[in-house]
């Protein structure tokens, strides 16, 4: 038996990520019974909106994957009833492919979604999206291991026992 459907899915949250779907998701499945099980195979296609983990901008991420799952029809074969309990209503003899497809899609979410591979992210000082242009922050490249020394110099300053780098006093020649 073949099944094809375009479904509109609601916005959902999964592992701290908010996922929405700007257009219907296309489901194409073929269902076959094999002995005491149901074979479900097919494809899921569409687009989802994710938030980039570097620049925090929302972007469209294409979705296309294949599904292959065997559902045991005999409750004794699925001792814990973990697989079938989630998707199969034994009283009405119905399989919920929408929930099954949504969870299959969510399992494939990238851990750190990126709007593009070369995303530059946000300036760590002012929050400017560096993909849209440079910021006006002073770009001081300081080795993090020396950051404590830099703070020490700022606190003591010239004339207070600190190190004088010559930038604040006039030099007599």
CSV table of N, CA and C in Angstrom, one decimal:
chain,number,residue,atom,x,y,z
A,1,UNK,N,0.8,-1.2,0.0
A,1,UNK,CA,0.0,0.0,0.0
A,1,UNK,C,0.9,1.2,0.0
A,2,UNK,N,0.6,2.2,-0.8
A,2,UNK,CA,1.3,3.5,-0.9
A,2,UNK,C,0.5,4.6,-0.3
A,3,UNK,N,1.2,5.5,0.3
A,3,UNK,CA,0.6,6.6,1.0
A,3,UNK,C,1.4,7.9,0.7
A,4,UNK,N,0.8,8.9,0.2
A,4,UNK,CA,1.4,10.2,-0.1
A,4,UNK,C,0.6,11.3,0.5
A,5,UNK,N,1.2,12.2,1.3
A,5,UNK,CA,0.5,13.3,1.9
A,5,UNK,C,1.4,14.5,2.1
A,6,UNK,N,0.8,15.7,2.0
A,6,UNK,CA,1.5,17.0,2.3
A,6,UNK,C,0.9,17.5,3.6
A,7,UNK,N,1.7,17.5,4.7
A,7,UNK,CA,1.2,17.9,6.0
A,7,UNK,C,1.8,19.2,6.5
A,8,UNK,N,0.9,20.0,7.2
A,8,UNK,CA,1.4,21.2,7.8
A,8,UNK,C,1.7,20.8,9.3
A,9,UNK,N,2.9,21.1,9.7
A,9,UNK,CA,3.3,20.7,11.1
A,9,UNK,C,3.4,22.0,11.9
A,10,UNK,N,3.0,21.9,13.2
A,10,UNK,CA,3.1,23.1,14.0
A,10,UNK,C,4.6,23.4,14.5
A,11,UNK,N,4.8,24.6,15.0
A,11,UNK,CA,6.2,24.9,15.5
A,11,UNK,C,6.4,24.0,16.7
A,12,UNK,N,7.6,23.5,16.9
A,12,UNK,CA,7.9,22.6,18.0
A,12,UNK,C,9.2,22.9,18.6
A,13,UNK,N,9.5,22.5,19.8
A,13,UNK,CA,10.8,22.7,20.5
A,13,UNK,C,11.3,21.3,20.7
A,14,UNK,N,12.6,21.1,20.4
A,14,UNK,CA,13.3,19.9,20.6
A,14,UNK,C,14.7,20.1,21.0
A,15,UNK,N,15.1,19.6,22.2
A,15,UNK,CA,16.4,19.8,22.8
A,15,UNK,C,16.9,21.2,22.7
A,16,UNK,N,16.1,22.1,23.1
A,16,UNK,CA,16.4,23.5,23.2
A,16,UNK,C,16.4,24.3,21.9
A,17,UNK,N,16.0,23.6,20.8
A,17,UNK,CA,15.9,24.3,19.5
A,17,UNK,C,14.4,24.5,19.1
A,18,UNK,N,14.1,25.6,18.7
A,18,UNK,CA,12.7,25.9,18.2
A,18,UNK,C,12.7,25.6,16.7
A,19,UNK,N,11.8,24.7,16.2
A,19,UNK,CA,11.8,24.3,14.8
A,19,UNK,C,10.4,24.7,14.3
A,20,UNK,N,10.3,25.4,13.2
A,20,UNK,CA,9.0,25.6,12.5
A,20,UNK,C,9.1,25.2,11.1
A,21,UNK,N,8.0,25.1,10.5
A,21,UNK,CA,7.9,24.6,9.1
A,21,UNK,C,7.2,25.6,8.2
A,22,UNK,N,7.9,26.3,7.3
A,22,UNK,CA,7.2,27.3,6.5
A,22,UNK,C,6.3,26.8,5.5
A,23,UNK,N,6.3,25.6,5.1
A,23,UNK,CA,5.5,25.0,4.1
A,23,UNK,C,5.2,23.5,4.5
A,24,UNK,N,4.2,23.0,3.9
A,24,UNK,CA,3.8,21.6,4.2
A,24,UNK,C,5.0,20.6,3.9
A,25,UNK,N,5.1,19.6,4.8
A,25,UNK,CA,6.1,18.5,4.6
A,25,UNK,C,5.5,17.4,3.8
A,26,UNK,N,6.3,17.0,2.8
A,26,UNK,CA,5.8,15.9,1.9
A,26,UNK,C,6.2,14.5,2.5
A,27,UNK,N,5.2,13.7,2.7
A,27,UNK,CA,5.5,12.3,3.1
A,27,UNK,C,5.1,11.3,2.0
A,28,UNK,N,6.0,10.5,1.7
A,28,UNK,CA,5.7,9.4,0.7
A,28,UNK,C,6.2,8.1,1.3
A,29,UNK,N,5.2,7.2,1.5
A,29,UNK,CA,5.5,5.9,2.2
A,29,UNK,C,4.9,4.7,1.4
A,30,UNK,N,5.6,3.6,1.6
A,30,UNK,CA,5.1,2.3,1.2
A,30,UNK,C,5.0,1.4,2.4
A,31,UNK,N,3.8,0.9,2.6
A,31,UNK,CA,3.6,0.0,3.8
A,31,UNK,C,3.4,-1.4,3.3
A,32,UNK,N,4.1,-2.4,3.9
A,32,UNK,CA,4.0,-3.8,3.6
A,32,UNK,C,3.9,-4.6,4.9
A,33,UNK,N,3.0,-5.6,4.9
A,33,UNK,CA,3.0,-6.5,6.0
A,33,UNK,C,4.0,-7.7,5.7
A,34,UNK,N,4.8,-8.0,6.7
A,34,UNK,CA,5.7,-9.1,6.5
A,34,UNK,C,5.6,-10.0,7.8
A,35,UNK,N,5.1,-11.2,7.6
A,35,UNK,CA,4.9,-12.1,8.8
A,35,UNK,C,4.1,-11.3,9.9
A,36,UNK,N,4.8,-11.1,11.0
A,36,UNK,CA,4.1,-10.5,12.2
A,36,UNK,C,4.6,-9.1,12.3
A,37,UNK,N,4.9,-8.4,11.2
A,37,UNK,CA,5.4,-7.0,11.3
A,37,UNK,C,4.9,-6.2,10.1
A,38,UNK,N,5.1,-4.9,10.3
A,38,UNK,CA,4.7,-3.9,9.3
A,38,UNK,C,6.0,-3.2,8.9
A,39,UNK,N,6.3,-3.2,7.6
A,39,UNK,CA,7.5,-2.5,7.1
A,39,UNK,C,7.0,-1.2,6.6
A,40,UNK,N,7.6,-0.1,7.1
A,40,UNK,CA,7.3,1.3,6.6
A,40,UNK,C,8.6,1.8,6.0
A,41,UNK,N,8.5,2.1,4.7
A,41,UNK,CA,9.7,2.8,4.1
A,41,UNK,C,9.2,3.9,3.2
A,42,UNK,N,10.0,4.9,3.0
A,42,UNK,CA,9.7,6.0,2.2
A,42,UNK,C,10.6,7.2,2.4
A,43,UNK,N,10.1,8.4,2.1
A,43,UNK,CA,10.8,9.6,2.2
A,43,UNK,C,10.0,10.7,2.8
A,44,UNK,N,10.8,11.6,3.4
A,44,UNK,CA,10.2,12.8,4.0
A,44,UNK,C,11.0,14.0,3.4
A,45,UNK,N,10.2,15.0,2.9
A,45,UNK,CA,10.9,16.1,2.2
A,45,UNK,C,10.2,17.4,2.7
A,46,UNK,N,10.9,18.5,2.7
A,46,UNK,CA,10.4,19.8,3.0
A,46,UNK,C,11.4,20.8,3.5
A,47,UNK,N,11.0,21.8,4.2
A,47,UNK,CA,11.9,22.8,4.7
A,47,UNK,C,11.5,23.1,6.2
A,48,UNK,N,12.5,23.4,6.9
A,48,UNK,CA,12.3,23.8,8.3
A,48,UNK,C,13.1,25.1,8.6
A,49,UNK,N,12.6,25.9,9.5
A,49,UNK,CA,13.2,27.1,10.0
A,49,UNK,C,14.0,26.8,11.2
A,50,UNK,N,15.3,27.1,11.2
A,50,UNK,CA,16.1,26.9,12.4
A,50,UNK,C,16.8,28.3,12.7
A,51,UNK,N,17.4,28.3,13.9
A,51,UNK,CA,18.2,29.5,14.3
A,51,UNK,C,19.6,29.1,14.3
A,52,UNK,N,20.4,29.9,13.6
A,52,UNK,CA,21.9,29.7,13.5
A,52,UNK,C,22.5,29.8,14.9
A,53,UNK,N,23.3,28.8,15.2
A,53,UNK,CA,24.0,28.8,16.5
A,53,UNK,C,25.1,29.8,16.6
A,54,UNK,N,25.6,30.4,15.5
A,54,UNK,CA,26.6,31.4,15.6
A,54,UNK,C,26.1,32.9,15.5
A,55,UNK,N,25.2,33.2,14.6
A,55,UNK,CA,24.7,34.5,14.4
A,55,UNK,C,23.3,34.8,14.9
A,56,UNK,N,22.6,33.7,15.3
A,56,UNK,CA,21.3,33.8,15.9
A,56,UNK,C,20.2,34.2,14.9
A,57,UNK,N,20.5,34.2,13.6
A,57,UNK,CA,19.5,34.5,12.6
A,57,UNK,C,18.8,33.3,12.2
A,58,UNK,N,17.5,33.5,11.9
A,58,UNK,CA,16.7,32.4,11.4
A,58,UNK,C,17.0,32.1,9.9
A,59,UNK,N,17.0,30.8,9.6
A,59,UNK,CA,17.3,30.4,8.2
A,59,UNK,C,16.5,29.2,7.8
A,60,UNK,N,16.3,29.0,6.5
A,60,UNK,CA,15.6,27.8,6.0
A,60,UNK,C,16.6,26.7,5.8
A,61,UNK,N,16.3,25.5,6.3
A,61,UNK,CA,17.1,24.3,6.2
A,61,UNK,C,16.3,23.2,5.4
A,62,UNK,N,16.8,22.8,4.3
A,62,UNK,CA,16.1,21.8,3.5
A,62,UNK,C,16.2,20.4,4.3
A,63,UNK,N,15.1,19.7,4.1
A,63,UNK,CA,15.0,18.4,4.8
A,63,UNK,C,14.6,17.3,3.7
A,64,UNK,N,15.4,16.3,3.6
A,64,UNK,CA,15.1,15.2,2.7
A,64,UNK,C,15.8,14.0,3.3
A,65,UNK,N,15.1,12.9,3.7
A,65,UNK,CA,15.7,11.7,4.2
A,65,UNK,C,14.8,10.5,3.9
A,66,UNK,N,15.4,9.4,4.0
A,66,UNK,CA,14.7,8.1,3.8
A,66,UNK,C,14.4,7.5,5.1
A,67,UNK,N,13.3,6.8,5.2
A,67,UNK,CA,12.8,6.1,6.4
A,67,UNK,C,12.7,4.6,6.1
A,68,UNK,N,13.1,3.8,7.0
A,68,UNK,CA,13.0,2.4,6.9
A,68,UNK,C,12.8,1.9,8.3
A,69,UNK,N,11.6,1.4,8.6
A,69,UNK,CA,11.3,1.0,10.0
A,69,UNK,C,10.4,-0.3,9.9
A,70,UNK,N,10.7,-1.2,10.8
A,70,UNK,CA,9.8,-2.4,11.0
A,70,UNK,C,9.1,-2.3,12.3
A,71,UNK,N,7.8,-2.4,12.2
A,71,UNK,CA,6.9,-2.3,13.4
A,71,UNK,C,6.4,-3.7,13.7
A,72,UNK,N,6.7,-4.3,14.9
A,72,UNK,CA,6.1,-5.6,15.2
A,72,UNK,C,4.6,-5.4,15.5
A,73,UNK,N,3.8,-6.3,14.8
A,73,UNK,CA,2.4,-6.2,15.0
A,73,UNK,C,1.9,-7.0,16.2
A,74,UNK,N,2.7,-8.0,16.5
A,74,UNK,CA,2.4,-8.9,17.6
A,74,UNK,C,2.9,-8.3,18.9
A,75,UNK,N,2.0,-8.0,19.9
A,75,UNK,CA,2.5,-7.3,21.1
A,75,UNK,C,3.6,-8.1,21.8
A,76,UNK,N,3.6,-9.5,21.7
A,76,UNK,CA,4.6,-10.3,22.3
A,76,UNK,C,6.0,-10.1,21.7
A,77,UNK,N,6.1,-9.7,20.4
A,77,UNK,CA,7.3,-9.4,19.7
A,77,UNK,C,7.9,-8.1,20.2
A,78,UNK,N,7.1,-7.2,20.6
A,78,UNK,CA,7.6,-5.9,21.1
A,78,UNK,C,7.3,-5.9,22.6
A,79,UNK,N,8.2,-6.6,23.3
A,79,UNK,CA,8.0,-6.8,24.8
A,79,UNK,C,7.7,-5.5,25.6
A,80,UNK,N,8.5,-4.5,25.3
A,80,UNK,CA,8.3,-3.3,26.1
A,80,UNK,C,7.3,-2.4,25.4
A,81,UNK,N,6.8,-2.7,24.3
A,81,UNK,CA,5.8,-1.9,23.5
A,81,UNK,C,6.3,-0.5,23.3
A,82,UNK,N,7.6,-0.3,23.2
A,82,UNK,CA,8.1,1.1,23.1
A,82,UNK,C,7.9,1.7,21.7
A,83,UNK,N,8.1,0.9,20.7
A,83,UNK,CA,8.0,1.4,19.3
A,83,UNK,C,6.5,1.5,19.0
A,84,UNK,N,5.7,0.5,19.1
A,84,UNK,CA,4.3,0.5,18.7
A,84,UNK,C,3.5,1.4,19.6
A,85,UNK,N,3.8,1.5,20.9
A,85,UNK,CA,2.9,2.3,21.8
A,85,UNK,C,3.0,3.7,21.4
A,86,UNK,N,4.1,4.2,20.8
A,86,UNK,CA,4.2,5.6,20.5
A,86,UNK,C,3.4,6.0,19.2
A,87,UNK,N,3.2,5.0,18.3
A,87,UNK,CA,2.7,5.4,17.0
A,87,UNK,C,1.5,4.5,16.6
A,88,UNK,N,1.2,3.5,17.3
A,88,UNK,CA,0.2,2.5,16.8
A,88,UNK,C,-1.0,2.5,17.8
A,89,UNK,N,-2.2,2.7,17.4
A,89,UNK,CA,-3.4,2.6,18.2
A,89,UNK,C,-4.0,1.2,17.9
A,90,UNK,N,-3.8,0.3,18.8
A,90,UNK,CA,-4.2,-1.1,18.6
A,90,UNK,C,-5.7,-1.2,18.6
A,91,UNK,N,-6.4,-0.4,19.4
A,91,UNK,CA,-7.9,-0.5,19.4
A,91,UNK,C,-8.5,-0.1,18.1
A,92,UNK,N,-8.0,0.9,17.4
A,92,UNK,CA,-8.5,1.3,16.1
A,92,UNK,C,-7.7,0.7,14.9
A,93,UNK,N,-6.6,0.0,15.2
A,93,UNK,CA,-5.7,-0.6,14.2
A,93,UNK,C,-5.2,0.5,13.3
A,94,UNK,N,-4.7,1.6,13.9
A,94,UNK,CA,-4.2,2.7,13.1
A,94,UNK,C,-2.7,3.1,13.5
A,95,UNK,N,-2.0,3.4,12.5
A,95,UNK,CA,-0.6,3.9,12.7
A,95,UNK,C,-0.5,5.4,12.4
A,96,UNK,N,0.1,6.1,13.3
A,96,UNK,CA,0.2,7.6,13.2
A,96,UNK,C,1.5,7.9,12.5
A,97,UNK,N,1.5,8.0,11.2
A,97,UNK,CA,2.7,8.3,10.5
A,97,UNK,C,3.2,9.8,10.6
A,98,UNK,N,2.3,10.6,11.0
A,98,UNK,CA,2.7,12.0,11.2
A,98,UNK,C,3.6,12.1,12.4
A,99,UNK,N,3.3,11.6,13.5
A,99,UNK,CA,4.1,11.6,14.7
A,99,UNK,C,5.4,10.9,14.5
A,100,UNK,N,5.3,9.7,13.8
A,100,UNK,CA,6.5,8.9,13.5
A,100,UNK,C,7.5,9.8,12.6
A,101,UNK,N,6.9,10.5,11.6
A,101,UNK,CA,7.8,11.2,10.7
A,101,UNK,C,8.4,12.5,11.4
A,102,UNK,N,7.6,13.1,12.2
A,102,UNK,CA,8.1,14.3,12.9
A,102,UNK,C,9.3,13.9,13.8
A,103,UNK,N,9.1,12.8,14.6
A,103,UNK,CA,10.2,12.4,15.4
A,103,UNK,C,11.4,11.9,14.7
A,104,UNK,N,11.2,11.3,13.5
A,104,UNK,CA,12.3,10.9,12.6
A,104,UNK,C,13.1,12.1,12.2
A,105,UNK,N,12.3,13.2,11.8
A,105,UNK,CA,13.0,14.4,11.4
A,105,UNK,C,13.7,15.1,12.5
A,106,UNK,N,13.1,15.2,13.7
A,106,UNK,CA,13.8,15.8,14.8
A,106,UNK,C,15.1,15.1,15.3
A,107,UNK,N,15.1,13.8,15.1
A,107,UNK,CA,16.3,13.1,15.4
A,107,UNK,C,17.5,13.4,14.5
A,108,UNK,N,17.1,14.0,13.3
A,108,UNK,CA,18.2,14.4,12.3
A,108,UNK,C,18.6,15.9,12.4
A,109,UNK,N,18.1,16.6,13.4
A,109,UNK,CA,18.4,18.0,13.5
A,109,UNK,C,19.9,18.1,13.8
A,110,UNK,N,20.6,19.1,13.2
A,110,UNK,CA,22.0,19.3,13.5
A,110,UNK,C,22.1,19.8,14.9
A,111,UNK,N,23.2,19.4,15.6
A,111,UNK,CA,23.4,19.8,17.0
A,111,UNK,C,23.7,21.3,17.1
A,112,UNK,N,24.4,21.8,16.1
A,112,UNK,CA,24.7,23.3,16.0
A,112,UNK,C,24.3,23.7,14.6
A,113,UNK,N,23.1,24.1,14.4
A,113,UNK,CA,22.7,24.5,13.1
A,113,UNK,C,23.4,25.8,12.6
A,114,UNK,N,23.9,25.8,11.4
A,114,UNK,CA,24.6,27.0,10.8
A,114,UNK,C,23.8,27.4,9.6
A,115,UNK,N,23.7,28.8,9.5
A,115,UNK,CA,23.0,29.3,8.3
A,115,UNK,C,23.9,29.1,7.1
A,116,UNK,N,25.2,29.0,7.2
A,116,UNK,CA,26.1,28.7,6.2
A,116,UNK,C,27.4,28.3,6.9
A,117,UNK,N,28.2,27.5,6.2
A,117,UNK,CA,29.5,27.0,6.8
A,117,UNK,C,30.4,28.1,7.2
A,118,UNK,N,30.5,29.2,6.5
A,118,UNK,CA,31.4,30.3,6.8
A,118,UNK,C,30.8,31.4,7.6
A,119,UNK,N,29.7,31.1,8.4
A,119,UNK,CA,29.1,32.1,9.2
A,119,UNK,C,30.1,32.6,10.2
A,120,UNK,N,30.2,34.0,10.3
A,120,UNK,CA,31.1,34.6,11.1
A,120,UNK,C,30.6,34.9,12.6
A,121,UNK,N,29.3,34.7,12.8
A,121,UNK,CA,28.8,34.9,14.1
A,121,UNK,C,28.6,36.3,14.5
A,122,UNK,N,28.6,36.5,15.9
A,122,UNK,CA,28.4,37.8,16.5
A,122,UNK,C,29.7,38.3,17.1
A,123,UNK,N,29.9,39.6,17.1
A,123,UNK,CA,31.0,40.2,17.8
A,123,UNK,C,30.9,39.9,19.3
A,124,UNK,N,31.9,39.4,19.9
A,124,UNK,CA,31.8,39.0,21.3
A,124,UNK,C,31.7,40.3,22.3
A,125,UNK,N,32.0,41.4,21.7
A,125,UNK,CA,31.9,42.6,22.6
A,125,UNK,C,30.6,43.4,22.4
A,126,UNK,N,30.2,43.7,21.2
A,126,UNK,CA,29.0,44.5,20.9
A,126,UNK,C,27.8,43.7,20.4
A,127,UNK,N,28.0,42.5,19.9
A,127,UNK,CA,26.9,41.7,19.4
A,127,UNK,C,26.5,41.9,18.0
A,128,UNK,N,27.3,42.7,17.3
A,128,UNK,CA,27.1,43.0,15.8
A,128,UNK,C,27.2,41.6,15.1
A,129,UNK,N,26.2,41.4,14.1
A,129,UNK,CA,26.3,40.3,13.3
A,129,UNK,C,27.4,40.5,12.3
A,130,UNK,N,28.5,39.8,12.4
A,130,UNK,CA,29.6,40.0,11.5
A,130,UNK,C,29.4,39.6,10.1
A,131,UNK,N,28.3,38.9,9.8
A,131,UNK,CA,28.0,38.5,8.4
A,131,UNK,C,27.5,39.8,7.7
A,132,UNK,N,27.0,40.7,8.4
A,132,UNK,CA,26.4,41.9,7.8
A,132,UNK,C,27.4,43.1,7.8
A,133,UNK,N,28.6,42.9,8.3
A,133,UNK,CA,29.6,43.9,8.2
A,133,UNK,C,30.4,43.9,9.5
A,134,UNK,N,31.5,44.6,9.5
A,134,UNK,CA,32.4,44.7,10.6
A,134,UNK,C,31.8,45.7,11.7
A,135,UNK,N,32.2,45.5,12.9
A,135,UNK,CA,31.7,46.4,14.0
A,135,UNK,C,32.8,47.5,14.2
A,136,UNK,N,32.5,48.4,15.1
A,136,UNK,CA,33.4,49.5,15.5
A,136,UNK,C,34.2,49.2,16.7
A,137,UNK,N,34.1,48.0,17.2
A,137,UNK,CA,34.8,47.6,18.4
A,137,UNK,C,36.3,47.6,18.2
A,138,UNK,N,37.1,47.9,19.2
A,138,UNK,CA,38.5,47.8,19.1
A,138,UNK,C,38.9,46.3,19.1
A,139,UNK,N,39.5,45.9,18.1
A,139,UNK,CA,39.8,44.5,17.9
A,139,UNK,C,41.2,44.2,18.5
A,140,UNK,N,41.2,44.0,19.8
A,140,UNK,CA,42.5,43.7,20.5
A,140,UNK,C,42.7,42.2,20.5
A,141,UNK,N,43.7,41.7,19.9
A,141,UNK,CA,44.0,40.3,19.9
A,141,UNK,C,44.9,40.1,21.1
A,142,UNK,N,44.4,39.6,22.2
A,142,UNK,CA,45.1,39.3,23.4
A,142,UNK,C,45.1,37.8,23.7
A,143,UNK,N,46.2,37.3,23.9
A,143,UNK,CA,46.3,35.9,24.2
A,143,UNK,C,45.6,35.7,25.6
A,144,UNK,N,44.6,34.8,25.6
A,144,UNK,CA,43.8,34.6,26.8
A,144,UNK,C,44.6,34.3,28.1
A,145,UNK,N,45.8,33.7,27.8
A,145,UNK,CA,46.6,33.3,29.0
A,145,UNK,C,47.2,34.5,29.6
A,146,UNK,N,47.3,35.6,28.8
A,146,UNK,CA,47.9,36.9,29.4
A,146,UNK,C,46.8,37.9,29.8
A,147,UNK,N,45.6,37.5,29.8
A,147,UNK,CA,44.5,38.4,30.2
A,147,UNK,C,44.7,38.9,31.6
A,148,UNK,N,45.1,38.1,32.5
A,148,UNK,CA,45.3,38.5,33.9
A,148,UNK,C,46.3,39.6,34.0
A,149,UNK,N,47.4,39.5,33.2
A,149,UNK,CA,48.4,40.5,33.3
A,149,UNK,C,47.9,41.9,32.7
A,150,UNK,N,47.1,41.8,31.7
A,150,UNK,CA,46.5,43.0,31.1
A,150,UNK,C,45.6,43.7,32.2
A,151,UNK,N,44.8,43.0,32.9
A,151,UNK,CA,44.0,43.5,34.0
A,151,UNK,C,44.9,44.2,35.1
A,152,UNK,N,46.0,43.5,35.4
A,152,UNK,CA,46.9,44.1,36.4
A,152,UNK,C,47.5,45.4,35.9
A,153,UNK,N,47.8,45.5,34.7
A,153,UNK,CA,48.4,46.8,34.1
A,153,UNK,C,47.3,47.9,34.2
A,154,UNK,N,46.1,47.6,33.9
A,154,UNK,CA,45.0,48.6,33.9
A,154,UNK,C,44.8,49.1,35.3
A,155,UNK,N,44.8,48.2,36.3
A,155,UNK,CA,44.5,48.6,37.7
A,155,UNK,C,45.6,49.5,38.2
A,156,UNK,N,46.9,49.1,38.0
A,156,UNK,CA,48.0,49.9,38.6
A,156,UNK,C,48.3,51.1,37.8
A,157,UNK,N,48.3,51.1,36.5
A,157,UNK,CA,48.5,52.3,35.7
A,157,UNK,C,49.8,53.0,35.9
A,158,UNK,N,50.2,54.0,35.1
A,158,UNK,CA,51.4,54.7,35.3
A,158,UNK,C,51.4,55.5,36.5
A,159,UNK,N,52.5,55.6,37.2
A,159,UNK,CA,52.6,56.4,38.4
A,159,UNK,C,52.1,55.7,39.6
A,160,UNK,N,51.5,54.5,39.5
A,160,UNK,CA,51.0,53.8,40.7
A,160,UNK,C,51.8,52.5,40.8
A,161,UNK,N,53.0,52.5,40.3
A,161,UNK,CA,53.8,51.3,40.5
A,161,UNK,C,53.6,50.3,39.3
A,162,UNK,N,52.7,50.7,38.4
A,162,UNK,CA,52.5,49.8,37.2
A,162,UNK,C,53.6,50.0,36.2
A,163,UNK,N,53.6,49.3,35.2
A,163,UNK,CA,54.6,49.3,34.1
A,163,UNK,C,54.2,50.5,33.1
A,164,UNK,N,55.1,51.3,32.8
A,164,UNK,CA,54.9,52.4,31.9
A,164,UNK,C,55.3,51.9,30.5
A,165,UNK,N,54.3,51.9,29.6
A,165,UNK,CA,54.6,51.5,28.2
A,165,UNK,C,54.9,52.7,27.3
A,166,UNK,N,55.0,53.9,27.9
A,166,UNK,CA,55.5,55.1,27.2
A,166,UNK,C,54.4,55.7,26.4
A,167,UNK,N,53.2,55.2,26.4
A,167,UNK,CA,52.1,55.8,25.6
A,167,UNK,C,51.4,57.0,26.3
A,168,UNK,N,51.6,57.2,27.6
A,168,UNK,CA,50.9,58.2,28.3
A,168,UNK,C,51.8,59.4,28.6
A,169,UNK,N,53.1,59.3,28.5
A,169,UNK,CA,54.0,60.4,28.9
A,169,UNK,C,54.7,60.9,27.7
A,170,UNK,N,55.0,62.2,27.7
A,170,UNK,CA,55.8,62.8,26.6
A,170,UNK,C,57.2,62.4,26.8
A,171,UNK,N,57.9,62.2,25.7
A,171,UNK,CA,59.3,61.8,25.8
A,171,UNK,C,60.1,63.0,25.5
A,172,UNK,N,61.1,63.3,26.3
A,172,UNK,CA,62.0,64.4,26.0
A,172,UNK,C,63.2,63.9,25.2
A,173,UNK,N,63.5,64.6,24.1
A,173,UNK,CA,64.6,64.2,23.3
A,173,UNK,C,65.7,65.1,23.4
